[in-house]
Amino acid sequence: MYQATLSRRSYRFSDLRQLMAKASPARSGDYLAEVAADSAEERMAARIALAEVPLKTFLQQLLVPYEQDEVTRLIIDSHDALAFAPISHLTVGDFRDWLLSEQADSAMLAQVAPGITPEMAAAVSKLMRNQDLILVAKKCRVITRFRNTIGLPGHLSVRLQPNHPTDSLQGIAASMLDGLLYGSGDAVVGINPASDSLPLLEKLNYMLDDVIQRFAIPTQSCVLTHVTNTLRLIERGAPVDLVFQSIAGTEAVNSGFGINLALLAEAQQAALSLNRGTLGNNVMYFETGQGSCLSSNAHHGVDQQTCEARAYAVARHFSPLLINTVVGFIGPEYLYDGKQIIRAGLEDHFCGKLLGLPLGCDVCYTNHAEADQDDMDTLLTLLATAGLTFLIGVPGADDIMLNYQSTSFHDALYIRELLGLKHAPEFADWLTKMQITDDLGRLRDTAANHPLLLALQGEQP
């Protein structure tokens, strides 16, 4: 039992799960799940009580039962007690103060990251203002490598997302080359296919690989199909760079996705066996999103933000090159408006970085949410200030296959210019060599005889 008194009224919370849920900022998904605070006063009382909870409690009082859930078992069994030692005496409130202090610099945060559980990260985020989430995330540095270097301070990468509603190879190629000419694609060139046809998925892999190899682009490709399809593609000899999978924070949801930890481990080993990376061996790419556990009715009464943080434990176990929260994609049932989407994006980024992950964000919304592109501009600017690893680049910010609004190649140009952010260094050198950018990294005018344009027309460069 946890309790706090506010305005002469005593509030009681039956267990840690309820306390965490009541302390969460208001969002539609938690109201839908009937776990949210009934009032702003109850929410504040829950935060007061949560601030007094020792961090050690999260290792003893498990929000999702150990016996029922392999994600919980992963969190507990892989917990690094030595890394946890420097902060093990803190309460959640003390932890917030410590994270904001000068003592918690980049080196110290990297040292303690393996000792922080997702529930600890989620708990402290509930006590933090937006500026706190930004400041601490900015101090967290996570660097990964495959064919280039992602996550360096002062850098921001872009996933080039050339989706097409009919998986037209020509349409995908056009969007891909469009993005490259705008300087996008250093995180990954990643396609969400409309089809699960294995022959088509194989063609997409070969097309991406052909462009990357023909122009010696220091980047990686990924066809975002189910992990079992990717395993079959590897068996067929397809040129697979990264293995993709959507993941969530409970075993039941992951089972609904058709995956488990053993399957992900098998896929990771299969990708590693190809030895296609030139600078590193981070071969996994994961996507997550607040609301996935509730939408599958597999949240165990846990609030959606804490469920989201638990997904990061799954990702962390497999040392991914990239992971991103598709923050507003699931819809207004879970994040109702621009304010909730902005807060969720900052929370997800903070929790992921604190846990040692190369977290990016699909700054996005669906057209039936109470949000617009101005809200996305705000979130993009805040996340980039917080040290975002990568964002999404879609032609015109309008994904015509997935039918949602994201960020565009032009948005990437805006945020780079505003904050002086650089491409991955190897990709930046390639852009200069290809005369796409000048020596200062500024976009150049593209002549009609540029090799990439000639390739689009089917001509020899």
XYZ file of C-alpha atoms in Angstrom:
461
model
C 0.000 0.000 0.000
C 1.280 3.470 -0.958
C -0.278 6.723 0.123
C 0.111 10.487 0.098
C -1.882 13.366 1.556
C -2.739 16.376 -0.552
C -5.136 19.215 0.313
C -6.024 17.410 3.546
C -7.146 14.378 1.555
C -5.389 11.038 1.832
C -4.874 9.053 -1.380
C -4.090 5.345 -1.239
C -2.679 3.152 -4.003
C -2.972 -0.601 -3.632
C 0.299 -1.611 -5.282
C 3.224 -0.356 -7.352
C 1.416 -1.047 -10.610
C -1.477 1.222 -9.658
C 0.854 3.867 -8.275
C 2.800 4.025 -11.541
C -0.368 4.262 -13.613
C -1.893 7.001 -11.481
C 1.347 9.010 -11.620
C 1.432 9.024 -15.434
C 0.645 12.198 -17.361
C -2.892 12.066 -18.732
C -3.353 10.133 -21.959
C -6.282 8.552 -23.681
C -4.900 5.007 -23.653
C -4.669 4.881 -19.878
C -8.223 6.213 -19.587
C -9.351 3.534 -22.027
C -7.643 0.921 -19.845
C -9.244 2.449 -16.739
C -5.895 2.784 -14.959
C -5.420 6.578 -15.145
C -5.781 9.033 -12.276
C -9.292 10.361 -11.772
C -8.084 13.928 -11.270
C -5.010 16.124 -11.465
C -4.889 16.093 -7.679
C -4.817 12.298 -7.520
C -2.106 12.300 -10.179
C 0.011 14.666 -8.103
C -0.552 12.600 -4.965
C 0.638 9.512 -6.834
C 3.784 11.350 -7.932
C 4.496 12.419 -4.366
C 4.198 8.810 -3.220
C 6.198 7.507 -6.172
C 9.054 9.895 -5.416
C 9.554 8.121 -2.077
C 9.803 4.617 -3.557
C 13.343 3.164 -3.418
C 14.720 2.068 -6.781
C 15.429 -1.351 -5.254
C 11.678 -1.880 -4.969
C 11.415 -2.389 -8.717
C 13.620 -5.464 -8.419
C 11.336 -6.923 -5.763
C 7.793 -5.873 -6.694
C 7.348 -6.883 -10.329
C 4.605 -5.209 -12.337
C 4.192 -8.236 -14.620
C 4.646 -11.643 -12.927
C 8.014 -13.329 -13.431
C 6.438 -16.756 -13.921
C 4.070 -15.532 -16.645
C 6.250 -13.294 -18.753
C 9.609 -13.832 -20.462
C 10.185 -10.078 -20.777
C 10.029 -9.787 -16.984
C 12.409 -12.729 -16.683
C 14.785 -11.041 -19.134
C 14.689 -7.792 -17.143
C 15.388 -9.476 -13.809
C 17.815 -12.169 -14.959
C 19.964 -9.754 -16.992
C 20.021 -6.975 -14.401
C 23.583 -5.756 -13.779
C 23.934 -5.346 -10.013
C 27.429 -3.858 -10.303
C 26.229 -1.121 -12.679
C 23.256 -0.490 -10.372
C 25.414 -0.077 -7.251
C 26.157 3.678 -7.619
C 22.409 4.488 -7.630
C 21.033 1.575 -5.604
C 20.505 3.702 -2.488
C 18.315 6.274 -4.273
C 14.569 6.736 -4.284
C 12.785 7.612 -7.519
C 12.784 11.277 -6.502
C 16.473 11.159 -5.596
C 17.145 9.479 -8.934
C 15.549 12.402 -10.757
C 17.701 14.866 -8.858
C 20.820 12.801 -9.549
C 20.075 12.551 -13.280
C 19.783 16.336 -13.469
C 23.002 16.888 -11.530
C 26.461 17.490 -12.996
C 27.578 14.202 -11.443
C 25.448 12.326 -13.963
C 27.570 13.136 -17.011
C 27.676 11.090 -20.221
C 30.296 8.655 -18.941
C 28.458 8.014 -15.677
C 25.110 7.531 -17.439
C 26.681 4.963 -19.762
C 28.176 3.190 -16.750
C 24.889 2.830 -14.862
C 22.650 2.105 -17.877
C 22.866 -1.716 -17.573
C 21.702 -1.403 -13.960
C 18.578 0.607 -14.777
C 15.436 -1.416 -15.420
C 12.680 -0.163 -17.739
C 10.353 0.289 -14.768
C 12.910 2.523 -13.030
C 13.263 4.631 -16.165
C 9.496 4.875 -16.598
C 9.003 5.788 -12.934
C 11.489 8.645 -12.927
C 10.129 9.986 -16.229
C 6.726 10.428 -14.543
C 8.299 12.932 -12.120
C 10.007 14.945 -14.839
C 8.957 17.981 -16.804
C 9.569 18.058 -20.543
C 12.729 20.107 -20.076
C 14.069 17.478 -17.649
C 13.484 14.710 -20.177
C 15.312 16.733 -22.835
C 18.272 17.671 -20.652
C 18.996 14.156 -19.400
C 18.487 12.495 -22.796
C 20.942 14.980 -24.288
C 23.630 13.670 -21.926
C 23.066 10.029 -22.967
C 25.340 8.994 -25.815
C 24.757 5.717 -27.637
C 26.844 4.915 -30.731
C 26.177 2.004 -33.119
C 27.765 0.870 -36.383
C 27.095 -1.241 -39.449
C 28.377 0.525 -42.598
C 28.520 3.920 -40.939
C 28.585 5.454 -37.469
C 25.269 6.463 -35.918
C 24.656 8.436 -32.711
C 27.712 10.658 -32.457
C 27.175 13.914 -30.521
C 26.110 16.733 -32.829
C 24.870 14.302 -35.486
C 21.397 13.285 -36.640
C 20.651 10.463 -39.059
C 17.589 9.902 -41.244
C 15.814 6.716 -42.233
C 14.873 7.079 -45.884
C 11.382 5.508 -46.093
C 10.454 5.077 -49.789
C 7.199 3.166 -49.294
C 4.771 2.477 -52.150
C 1.169 1.191 -51.905
C 1.723 -1.482 -54.581
C 5.421 -2.140 -53.898
C 6.272 -0.750 -57.340
C 10.033 -1.104 -57.772
C 10.116 1.982 -59.982
C 8.083 4.028 -57.492
C 10.257 2.924 -54.593
C 13.416 3.680 -56.557
C 12.134 7.172 -57.382
C 11.457 7.968 -53.721
C 14.768 6.458 -52.688
C 16.803 8.534 -55.107
C 14.764 11.618 -54.229
C 15.721 11.135 -50.594
C 19.382 10.544 -51.370
C 19.520 13.778 -53.372
C 18.172 15.582 -50.299
C 20.894 14.005 -48.160
C 18.668 11.465 -46.390
C 19.374 7.793 -45.795
C 22.327 7.563 -43.438
C 20.360 5.670 -40.760
C 18.915 3.118 -43.175
C 17.001 2.850 -46.411
C 13.978 1.016 -45.047
C 10.883 -0.130 -46.942
C 7.573 -1.113 -45.346
C 6.326 -3.592 -47.957
C 2.622 -3.815 -48.718
C 2.965 -7.518 -49.525
C 4.342 -10.566 -47.710
C 5.169 -12.282 -50.999
C 8.618 -13.794 -50.563
C 9.651 -13.376 -54.234
C 8.689 -9.705 -54.070
C 10.504 -9.196 -50.765
C 13.554 -10.778 -52.353
C 13.349 -8.377 -55.327
C 13.165 -5.417 -52.945
C 16.273 -6.586 -51.093
C 18.205 -7.017 -54.322
C 17.115 -3.617 -55.635
C 18.212 -1.822 -52.477
C 21.492 -3.688 -52.414
C 22.120 -2.901 -56.090
C 21.790 0.859 -55.544
C 23.923 0.799 -52.375
C 26.664 -1.283 -54.010
C 26.608 0.464 -57.405
C 27.111 3.878 -55.851
C 29.186 2.660 -52.873
C 26.791 4.314 -50.409
C 27.965 3.884 -46.791
C 24.539 2.965 -45.454
C 22.387 -0.113 -44.873
C 19.077 -1.377 -46.180
C 16.129 -3.082 -44.552
C 12.843 -4.520 -45.782
C 10.560 -4.236 -42.764
C 8.830 -7.578 -43.020
C 8.198 -10.143 -40.282
C 11.323 -11.702 -38.838
C 10.335 -15.147 -40.104
C 10.225 -13.796 -43.655
C 13.672 -12.300 -43.191
C 15.008 -15.657 -41.988
C 13.625 -17.275 -45.129
C 15.229 -14.568 -47.263
C 18.579 -15.220 -45.610
C 18.173 -18.930 -46.309
C 17.534 -18.086 -49.983
C 20.760 -16.068 -50.139
C 19.161 -12.616 -50.365
C 21.410 -9.656 -49.491
C 19.925 -8.856 -46.066
C 21.627 -6.103 -44.056
C 19.348 -5.578 -41.043
C 16.700 -7.765 -39.430
C 13.532 -5.860 -38.555
C 10.785 -6.630 -36.074
C 8.084 -4.777 -34.166
C 8.372 -5.586 -30.468
C 6.407 -4.846 -27.299
C 6.763 -4.927 -23.543
C 4.993 -8.162 -22.610
C 5.352 -11.754 -23.717
C 1.669 -11.963 -24.637
C 1.904 -9.084 -27.123
C 5.083 -10.445 -28.665
C 3.371 -13.815 -29.020
C 0.596 -11.991 -30.870
C 3.281 -10.569 -33.148
C 4.421 -14.148 -33.777
C 7.762 -13.748 -32.022
C 9.642 -14.596 -28.850
C 13.141 -13.984 -27.554
C 14.467 -17.244 -28.954
C 13.262 -16.391 -32.467
C 14.864 -12.947 -32.291
C 18.130 -14.536 -31.153
C 17.995 -16.947 -34.096
C 17.463 -14.073 -36.520
C 20.295 -12.064 -35.006
C 22.705 -14.959 -35.396
C 21.577 -15.517 -38.983
C 22.243 -11.875 -39.860
C 25.604 -11.901 -38.107
C 26.619 -14.965 -40.114
C 26.303 -12.922 -43.334
C 29.043 -10.555 -42.124
C 27.785 -7.688 -44.295
C 28.709 -4.847 -41.959
C 31.973 -3.044 -42.673
C 32.330 -0.965 -39.484
C 30.280 -2.905 -36.940
C 27.899 -5.769 -36.287
C 24.743 -4.098 -34.963
C 22.334 -5.975 -37.225
C 18.893 -5.504 -35.612
C 16.256 -2.829 -36.209
C 13.231 -2.620 -33.885
C 10.109 -0.473 -33.771
C 7.792 0.110 -30.831
C 4.871 2.350 -29.897
C 2.833 3.299 -26.847
C -0.514 1.518 -26.882
C 0.509 -1.781 -28.478
C 0.046 -3.737 -25.244
C -3.386 -2.262 -24.559
C -4.518 -2.765 -28.155
C -3.670 -6.458 -27.719
C -5.366 -6.595 -24.301
C -2.063 -7.827 -22.868
C -0.968 -4.960 -20.642
C -1.500 -6.710 -17.263
C -2.991 -3.503 -15.857
C 0.276 -1.627 -16.459
C 0.137 1.901 -17.899
C 1.066 2.226 -21.555
C 4.238 4.254 -21.062
C 5.701 1.680 -18.671
C 4.761 -1.094 -21.102
C 6.579 0.834 -23.806
C 9.717 1.127 -21.672
C 9.636 -2.628 -21.087
C 9.916 -3.154 -24.849
C 13.277 -1.422 -24.639
C 14.569 -4.273 -22.464
C 13.884 -6.622 -25.372
C 15.684 -4.301 -27.786
C 18.644 -3.753 -25.459
C 19.247 -7.502 -25.246
C 19.961 -7.648 -28.989
C 22.245 -4.583 -29.372
C 20.325 -3.015 -32.280
C 21.712 -0.577 -34.802
C 18.416 1.313 -34.634
C 15.221 1.377 -32.605
C 12.460 3.893 -32.958
C 9.160 4.652 -31.328
C 6.419 5.181 -33.909
C 4.948 7.607 -31.449
C 1.613 8.719 -32.902
C 0.966 5.885 -35.339
C -1.446 3.709 -33.355
C -4.009 6.497 -33.100
C -5.955 8.837 -30.820
C -7.349 5.979 -28.750
C -3.909 5.875 -27.132
C -2.458 9.358 -27.703
C -5.356 11.715 -28.286
C -3.811 14.989 -29.408
C -0.630 16.874 -30.160
C 0.127 17.513 -26.501
C -0.057 13.817 -25.610
C 2.007 12.819 -28.656
C 4.698 15.372 -27.814
C 4.928 14.212 -24.205
C 5.021 10.544 -25.234
C 7.781 11.158 -27.754
C 9.946 12.875 -25.156
C 9.275 10.113 -22.601
C 10.120 7.336 -25.047
C 13.315 9.031 -26.176
C 14.408 9.672 -22.596
C 13.714 6.101 -21.428
C 15.391 4.521 -24.432
C 18.522 6.623 -24.182
C 18.714 6.152 -20.401
C 18.645 2.378 -20.939
C 21.500 2.626 -23.444
C 19.601 2.373 -26.731
C 20.121 4.232 -30.046
C 16.582 5.580 -29.938
C 15.024 7.435 -32.823
C 11.467 8.560 -33.368
C 8.924 8.484 -36.122
C 7.472 11.909 -35.370
C 4.013 11.157 -36.675
C 0.244 11.227 -36.291
C -2.809 9.733 -37.938
C -5.303 11.952 -39.701
C -8.078 11.273 -37.184
C -5.968 12.487 -34.223
C -6.288 16.001 -32.815
C -2.841 16.914 -34.110
C -1.258 18.548 -37.122
C 2.123 19.207 -38.716
C 2.798 22.152 -36.401
C 2.700 19.701 -33.475
C 5.173 17.506 -35.333
C 7.460 20.499 -35.936
C 7.435 21.132 -32.200
C 8.197 17.518 -31.292
C 10.907 17.235 -33.944
C 12.624 20.363 -32.650
C 12.441 19.211 -29.031
C 13.725 15.715 -29.826
C 16.595 16.963 -31.954
C 17.572 19.301 -29.128
C 17.512 16.249 -26.843
C 19.986 14.371 -29.053
C 17.638 12.249 -31.170
C 19.493 9.428 -32.929
C 17.451 9.448 -36.124
C 14.148 10.500 -37.651
C 12.077 9.371 -40.615
C 12.252 10.856 -44.102
C 9.148 10.405 -46.276
C 8.430 12.294 -49.524
C 6.280 15.261 -48.515
C 5.876 13.809 -44.982
C 2.894 11.806 -46.302
C 3.353 8.041 -46.297
C 1.078 6.909 -49.117
C 1.346 3.222 -48.207
C 0.801 3.355 -44.419
C -1.595 6.335 -44.654
C -0.177 8.505 -41.878
C 1.736 11.755 -41.550
C 5.416 11.661 -40.679
C 8.428 13.893 -41.370
C 9.923 14.750 -44.726
C 13.351 15.134 -46.312
C 12.801 18.887 -45.999
C 12.141 18.561 -42.265
C 15.550 16.935 -41.925
C 17.130 19.864 -43.789
C 15.356 22.288 -41.435
C 16.537 20.676 -38.234
C 20.103 20.195 -39.459
C 20.360 23.867 -40.387
C 18.679 25.052 -37.188
C 20.884 23.081 -34.800
C 23.994 22.550 -36.922
C 23.551 18.769 -36.912
C 25.687 16.594 -39.168
C 25.129 13.398 -41.138
C 26.874 10.187 -40.140
C 30.504 11.027 -41.018
C 30.988 8.298 -43.629
C 27.712 9.265 -45.320
C 28.663 12.947 -45.206
C 31.889 12.172 -47.078
C 29.894 10.277 -49.711
C 27.450 13.165 -50.156
C 30.362 15.505 -50.787
C 32.035 13.075 -53.186
C 28.763 12.723 -55.124
C 28.386 16.534 -55.240
C 25.078 16.367 -53.384
C 26.458 18.625 -50.638
C 29.321 21.103 -50.604
C 32.355 21.006 -48.314
C 30.296 22.651 -45.548
C 27.562 20.041 -45.786
C 25.054 22.337 -47.508
C 22.771 20.915 -50.186
C 23.833 21.724 -53.750
C 21.739 22.153 -56.872
C 21.547 18.853 -58.754
C 22.318 18.861 -62.454
C 20.187 16.821 -64.869
C 23.152 14.573 -65.647
C 23.779 13.621 -62.029
C 24.583 9.876 -61.827
C 21.663 9.182 -59.512
C 19.191 10.863 -61.876
C 20.584 8.979 -64.814
C 20.183 5.754 -62.870
C 16.519 6.571 -62.273
C 16.061 7.011 -66.034
C 17.677 3.636 -66.661
C 20.801 5.172 -68.191
C 24.392 4.308 -67.435
C 26.166 6.877 -65.250
